[in-house]
Tab-separated table of C-alpha atoms in Angstrom:
chain	number	residue	atom	x	y	z
A	20	MET	CA	-12.439	-23.075	20.070
A	21	ASN	CA	-15.006	-25.377	19.392
A	22	ARG	CA	-14.629	-27.198	15.534
A	23	TRP	CA	-17.210	-27.857	13.254
A	24	THR	CA	-20.049	-29.029	15.979
A	25	ASP	CA	-20.281	-25.983	17.494
A	26	LEU	CA	-19.281	-23.592	14.398
A	27	LEU	CA	-23.079	-25.421	13.311
A	28	ASP	CA	-24.664	-23.922	16.028
A	29	ARG	CA	-23.257	-20.824	15.418
A	30	ILE	CA	-24.783	-20.448	12.320
A	31	SER	CA	-27.710	-21.727	12.788
A	32	GLY	CA	-28.491	-19.223	15.335
A	33	LYS	CA	-27.506	-20.536	18.615
A	34	SER	CA	-26.123	-18.937	21.810
A	35	HIS	CA	-22.433	-18.743	22.317
A	36	LYS	CA	-20.266	-16.952	24.084
A	37	GLU	CA	-17.338	-17.931	22.603
A	38	LYS	CA	-15.751	-15.850	19.392
A	39	PHE	CA	-13.216	-16.350	16.551
A	40	GLU	CA	-10.619	-13.915	16.897
A	41	ILE	CA	-10.187	-12.780	13.370
A	42	GLY	CA	-12.827	-13.618	10.566
A	43	LEU	CA	-13.007	-13.117	6.908
A	44	VAL	CA	-14.685	-13.343	3.753
A	45	LEU	CA	-13.146	-13.366	0.299
A	46	SER	CA	-15.804	-12.126	-2.539
A	47	GLY	CA	-14.850	-13.781	-5.996
A	48	GLY	CA	-13.124	-12.124	-8.712
A	49	ALA	CA	-11.601	-14.963	-11.246
A	50	ALA	CA	-8.546	-14.706	-11.841
A	51	ARG	CA	-7.961	-11.556	-9.080
A	52	GLY	CA	-7.714	-14.219	-6.390
A	53	PHE	CA	-4.545	-13.913	-6.654
A	54	ALA	CA	-5.433	-10.712	-4.188
A	55	HIS	CA	-7.046	-12.722	-1.756
A	56	ALA	CA	-3.620	-14.530	-1.061
A	57	GLY	CA	-2.148	-11.312	-0.178
A	58	VAL	CA	-3.743	-10.059	2.031
A	59	LEU	CA	-3.580	-13.338	3.763
A	60	LYS	CA	0.066	-13.158	3.652
A	61	ALA	CA	0.175	-9.341	4.928
A	62	LEU	CA	-2.570	-10.417	8.107
A	63	ALA	CA	0.020	-13.078	8.838
A	64	GLU	CA	2.863	-10.918	9.266
A	65	ARG	CA	0.139	-8.838	11.864
A	66	ASN	CA	-0.429	-11.623	13.814
A	67	MET	CA	-3.602	-11.589	12.540
A	68	GLU	CA	-4.742	-14.849	11.114
A	69	PRO	CA	-8.411	-15.602	10.772
A	70	GLY	CA	-9.749	-18.590	12.238
A	71	ILE	CA	-12.338	-19.055	9.877
A	72	ILE	CA	-13.074	-18.185	6.335
A	73	SER	CA	-16.510	-16.934	4.212
A	74	GLY	CA	-15.635	-17.351	0.804
A	75	VAL	CA	-17.903	-17.175	-2.525
A	76	SER	CA	-15.964	-18.474	-6.223
A	77	ALA	CA	-12.789	-17.531	-6.591
A	78	GLY	CA	-13.090	-16.801	-2.601
A	79	SER	CA	-13.736	-20.180	-1.887
A	80	ILE	CA	-10.977	-21.621	-4.185
A	81	VAL	CA	-8.412	-19.644	-2.185
A	82	GLY	CA	-9.909	-19.746	0.816
A	83	SER	CA	-9.931	-23.846	0.755
A	84	PHE	CA	-6.391	-24.293	0.067
A	85	TYR	CA	-5.767	-21.942	3.064
A	86	CYS	CA	-7.898	-23.764	5.022
A	87	ASP	CA	-6.619	-26.793	4.281
A	88	GLY	CA	-3.256	-25.462	5.238
A	89	PHE	CA	-1.451	-23.656	2.693
A	90	ALA	CA	0.623	-20.596	2.870
A	91	PRO	CA	-0.785	-18.161	0.907
A	92	GLU	CA	2.874	-17.764	-0.703
A	93	GLU	CA	2.158	-21.745	-1.578
A	94	ILE	CA	-1.389	-20.556	-3.065
A	95	SER	CA	0.186	-18.014	-5.293
A	96	GLU	CA	2.776	-20.924	-7.099
A	97	ILE	CA	0.025	-23.016	-7.084
A	98	PHE	CA	-2.333	-20.937	-8.736
A	99	ARG	CA	0.345	-20.038	-11.250
A	100	LYS	CA	1.483	-23.267	-11.771
A	101	GLU	CA	-1.383	-25.343	-12.210
A	102	LYS	CA	-3.048	-21.862	-13.845
A	103	ILE	CA	-6.051	-22.540	-11.921
A	104	PHE	CA	-7.907	-19.460	-13.671
A	105	GLU	CA	-7.975	-21.218	-16.842
A	106	PHE	CA	-9.552	-24.509	-16.349
A	107	VAL	CA	-12.227	-23.681	-18.841
A	108	LYS	CA	-12.614	-26.018	-21.554
A	109	LEU	CA	-14.684	-25.637	-24.664
A	110	LYS	CA	-17.446	-27.640	-24.779
A	111	PHE	CA	-21.027	-26.959	-26.588
A	112	ARG	CA	-23.399	-28.168	-24.175
A	113	ARG	CA	-27.060	-27.633	-23.433
A	114	HIS	CA	-26.530	-25.696	-20.270
A	115	GLY	CA	-23.396	-24.252	-20.218
A	116	LEU	CA	-20.635	-23.388	-23.639
A	117	PHE	CA	-17.941	-24.495	-20.773
A	118	SER	CA	-16.444	-27.341	-18.617
A	119	ILE	CA	-15.344	-26.712	-15.196
A	120	GLU	CA	-13.824	-30.388	-15.022
A	121	GLY	CA	-9.829	-28.415	-15.557
A	122	LEU	CA	-10.891	-26.993	-11.652
A	123	ARG	CA	-11.809	-29.973	-10.632
A	124	GLU	CA	-8.311	-31.731	-11.324
A	125	VAL	CA	-6.810	-28.906	-9.975
A	126	LEU	CA	-8.716	-29.375	-6.707
A	127	LYS	CA	-8.133	-32.841	-6.333
A	128	LYS	CA	-4.381	-33.277	-7.340
A	129	ASN	CA	-3.374	-30.468	-4.464
A	130	LEU	CA	-6.242	-30.326	-1.964
A	131	ARG	CA	-5.394	-32.643	0.706
A	132	THR	CA	-8.542	-32.552	2.786
A	133	LYS	CA	-11.662	-34.197	0.775
A	134	ARG	CA	-14.585	-32.636	3.014
A	135	LEU	CA	-15.186	-29.754	4.008
A	136	GLU	CA	-15.423	-30.045	7.442
A	137	ASP	CA	-12.521	-31.628	7.897
A	138	LEU	CA	-10.521	-28.603	7.000
A	139	ARG	CA	-7.872	-27.425	9.066
A	140	LYS	CA	-9.700	-24.263	9.742
A	141	PRO	CA	-13.858	-23.365	9.708
A	142	LEU	CA	-15.026	-22.466	5.801
A	143	VAL	CA	-17.921	-21.572	4.436
A	144	ILE	CA	-19.173	-22.085	0.948
A	145	THR	CA	-21.885	-19.374	-0.492
A	146	ALA	CA	-23.258	-20.673	-3.576
A	147	THR	CA	-26.250	-20.276	-5.711
A	148	ASN	CA	-29.565	-22.471	-5.165
A	149	ILE	CA	-31.105	-21.900	-8.903
A	150	ASN	CA	-33.943	-24.521	-7.888
A	151	ARG	CA	-35.195	-22.440	-5.442
A	152	GLY	CA	-33.354	-18.789	-6.389
A	153	VAL	CA	-31.466	-17.992	-3.011
A	154	THR	CA	-28.241	-18.043	-1.558
A	155	VAL	CA	-26.820	-21.214	0.175
A	156	HIS	CA	-24.345	-21.695	2.217
A	157	PHE	CA	-22.747	-24.602	2.865
A	158	SER	CA	-20.155	-25.841	5.703
A	159	GLU	CA	-20.154	-29.486	5.238
A	160	GLY	CA	-19.648	-31.888	2.438
A	161	ASN	CA	-17.971	-32.752	-0.675
A	162	LEU	CA	-14.805	-29.549	-0.740
A	163	ALA	CA	-13.569	-29.593	-4.548
A	164	ASP	CA	-17.796	-30.134	-5.244
A	165	LEU	CA	-18.922	-27.586	-2.928
A	166	VAL	CA	-15.673	-25.425	-4.955
A	167	ILE	CA	-17.067	-26.773	-7.872
A	168	ALA	CA	-20.852	-25.123	-7.546
A	169	SER	CA	-19.526	-21.785	-5.790
A	170	SER	CA	-17.786	-20.683	-8.977
A	171	SER	CA	-19.868	-21.984	-12.121
A	172	LEU	CA	-20.496	-18.807	-13.427
A	173	PRO	CA	-24.143	-18.960	-15.596
A	174	VAL	CA	-24.209	-19.668	-18.792
A	175	ILE	CA	-20.320	-20.416	-18.984
A	176	PHE	CA	-20.909	-23.529	-16.972
A	177	ASN	CA	-23.476	-26.133	-16.145
A	178	PRO	CA	-24.769	-25.850	-13.093
A	179	ALA	CA	-23.277	-28.283	-10.658
A	180	PRO	CA	-25.214	-31.110	-8.655
A	181	ILE	CA	-25.131	-30.703	-5.163
A	182	ASP	CA	-27.767	-32.685	-2.198
A	183	GLY	CA	-30.844	-32.813	-5.319
A	184	HIS	CA	-30.560	-29.082	-6.350
A	185	HIS	CA	-28.585	-27.518	-9.168
A	186	CYS	CA	-26.031	-24.968	-7.934
A	187	LEU	CA	-24.547	-21.779	-9.646
A	188	ASP	CA	-21.469	-19.160	-9.035
A	189	GLY	CA	-22.286	-17.512	-5.703
A	190	GLY	CA	-22.041	-13.831	-6.712
A	191	VAL	CA	-25.299	-14.228	-8.412
A	192	THR	CA	-27.301	-13.567	-5.113
A	193	ASN	CA	-23.989	-13.059	-3.368
A	194	ASN	CA	-20.403	-11.779	-3.964
A	195	PHE	CA	-19.380	-11.253	-0.709
A	196	PRO	CA	-20.528	-13.565	2.054
A	197	ILE	CA	-20.357	-11.784	4.785
A	198	GLU	CA	-23.557	-13.328	6.868
A	199	PRO	CA	-22.719	-16.423	8.240
A	200	LEU	CA	-20.058	-14.216	10.261
A	201	GLN	CA	-21.636	-12.261	11.247
A	202	ASP	CA	-21.641	-11.807	15.079
A	203	ILE	CA	-19.481	-14.969	15.201
A	204	CYS	CA	-16.362	-12.614	15.610
A	205	LYS	CA	-14.521	-10.882	17.273
A	206	THR	CA	-13.190	-8.737	13.849
A	207	LEU	CA	-14.194	-8.806	11.266
A	208	VAL	CA	-11.918	-8.498	7.458
A	209	GLY	CA	-13.221	-8.474	3.974
A	210	VAL	CA	-11.778	-8.777	0.726
A	211	HIS	CA	-13.744	-7.118	-2.464
A	212	ALA	CA	-11.742	-8.511	-5.736
A	213	ASN	CA	-14.035	-6.449	-7.923
A	214	PRO	CA	-13.952	-2.517	-7.996
A	215	VAL	CA	-15.845	-0.743	-9.744
A	216	GLY	CA	-14.022	1.072	-12.886
A	217	PRO	CA	-14.668	3.423	-15.294
A	218	TYR	CA	-16.671	2.023	-18.757
A	219	ASP	CA	-13.870	1.981	-21.784
A	220	PRO	CA	-15.972	0.946	-25.183
A	221	LYS	CA	-13.227	0.178	-26.398
A	222	LYS	CA	-12.866	-2.864	-24.065
A	223	GLY	CA	-15.387	-5.283	-25.553
A	224	LEU	CA	-18.434	-7.233	-24.525
A	225	LEU	CA	-16.671	-8.819	-21.269
A	226	HIS	CA	-15.876	-5.344	-20.541
A	227	ILE	CA	-19.228	-4.005	-20.396
A	228	ALA	CA	-21.174	-7.574	-18.519
A	229	THR	CA	-19.011	-7.320	-15.556
A	230	ASN	CA	-18.355	-3.239	-15.029
A	231	ALA	CA	-22.366	-4.250	-15.089
A	232	PHE	CA	-22.382	-6.877	-12.477
A	233	HIS	CA	-20.305	-5.267	-10.258
A	234	LEU	CA	-22.651	-1.954	-10.522
A	235	SER	CA	-25.352	-3.853	-10.292
A	236	ILE	CA	-24.054	-5.221	-7.001
A	237	LYS	CA	-22.296	-2.237	-5.632
A	238	SER	CA	-24.840	-0.410	-3.138
A	239	ASP	CA	-24.841	-3.922	-1.263
A	240	ILE	CA	-20.991	-4.269	-1.068
A	241	GLU	CA	-21.449	-0.465	0.753
A	242	ARG	CA	-24.253	-1.925	2.897
A	243	LYS	CA	-22.003	-4.779	3.674
A	244	LYS	CA	-18.125	-2.961	4.330
A	245	GLY	CA	-19.658	-0.815	6.995
A	246	LEU	CA	-20.203	-3.387	9.447
A	247	LEU	CA	-16.681	-4.836	9.045
A	248	ASP	CA	-13.993	-3.808	11.252
A	249	HIS	CA	-11.045	-3.799	8.097
A	250	PHE	CA	-12.696	-3.508	4.620
A	251	ILE	CA	-10.014	-3.390	1.956
A	252	GLU	CA	-10.485	-3.306	-2.079
A	253	PRO	CA	-7.424	-2.695	-4.283
A	254	LYS	CA	-7.990	-0.089	-6.494
A	255	LYS	CA	-5.435	-1.674	-8.668
A	256	LEU	CA	-7.926	-4.682	-9.860
A	257	MET	CA	-9.842	-2.606	-12.339
A	258	ASP	CA	-6.684	-3.073	-14.784
A	259	PHE	CA	-6.192	-7.262	-14.722
A	260	ALA	CA	-8.729	-9.467	-17.605
A	261	TYR	CA	-10.825	-11.930	-15.202
A	262	PHE	CA	-8.597	-14.740	-16.317
A	263	ASP	CA	-4.940	-13.204	-16.375
A	264	VAL	CA	-2.890	-15.905	-14.508
A	265	ARG	CA	-0.395	-14.831	-16.677
A	266	ARG	CA	0.345	-11.675	-14.629
A	267	GLY	CA	-1.456	-13.371	-10.952
A	268	GLN	CA	1.880	-12.316	-8.994
A	269	GLU	CA	1.071	-8.488	-9.612
A	270	MET	CA	-2.236	-9.472	-8.517
A	271	PHE	CA	-0.638	-10.748	-5.273
A	272	ASP	CA	1.677	-7.866	-4.391
A	273	ILE	CA	-1.404	-5.298	-4.636
A	274	GLY	CA	-3.710	-7.493	-2.515
A	275	TYR	CA	-0.722	-7.777	-0.554
A	276	GLN	CA	0.045	-3.684	-0.525
A	277	GLU	CA	-3.805	-2.610	-0.578
A	278	ALA	CA	-3.534	-4.372	2.888
A	279	VAL	CA	-0.919	-3.664	4.085
A	280	LYS	CA	-1.811	0.275	3.586
A	281	VAL	CA	-5.673	-0.765	5.687
A	282	LEU	CA	-4.403	-2.524	8.498
A	283	ASP	CA	-1.364	-0.117	9.931
A	284	ARG	CA	-3.924	2.883	9.321
């Protein structure tokens, strides 16, 4: 399989005979991203390792480690050890309440590859360009900068500067970025880590906000899952908070178990 030069041609719509055997789409979901690593373990056990990944927010974090050569169990261990989804630091700023620099420190400390196009396996990272109000898919550039951009939740974090524009969490406009992998993969697998759960007024404003967001993208997810060969959405994840890294192993196991069910079906 040719690497990035051909991949870029494919994403731009040029005709190629070669296709990746398996492509994997990874949604956002903060700490629920532990489940993505569990799915990768199930895929590896079935000799279904993805040749290319399209990820957004938490999916871009997991994807960057996997495409950098880390095994699923290693990814989960690093996330637990570094408390990767507890990276926020409270700093009152003009455009965001928190600093995301803690995530940058974890990425720089642990990732071996500095640029997106140099990863062992190709990864496409999705973010939202707020200057133009559009979804953008990146296939080259500084890896840590692009993961930060893809993971910068609006209001909570400052927009991230990329190529003269300001970018926010890709999930704002596209929390399930299947588009870069369409027509270039023989088999397409997608993992959605944000199942819609019942509303519980006792859980407070964050629960209301996340539920409202999940409902707003539900119809798009329903449409896209019909384009996949395998759709994996662990329903049990609705019981886990967005930043509850202490239960990371549980989420890893839930992702693994759901993937086993879907893939073996």
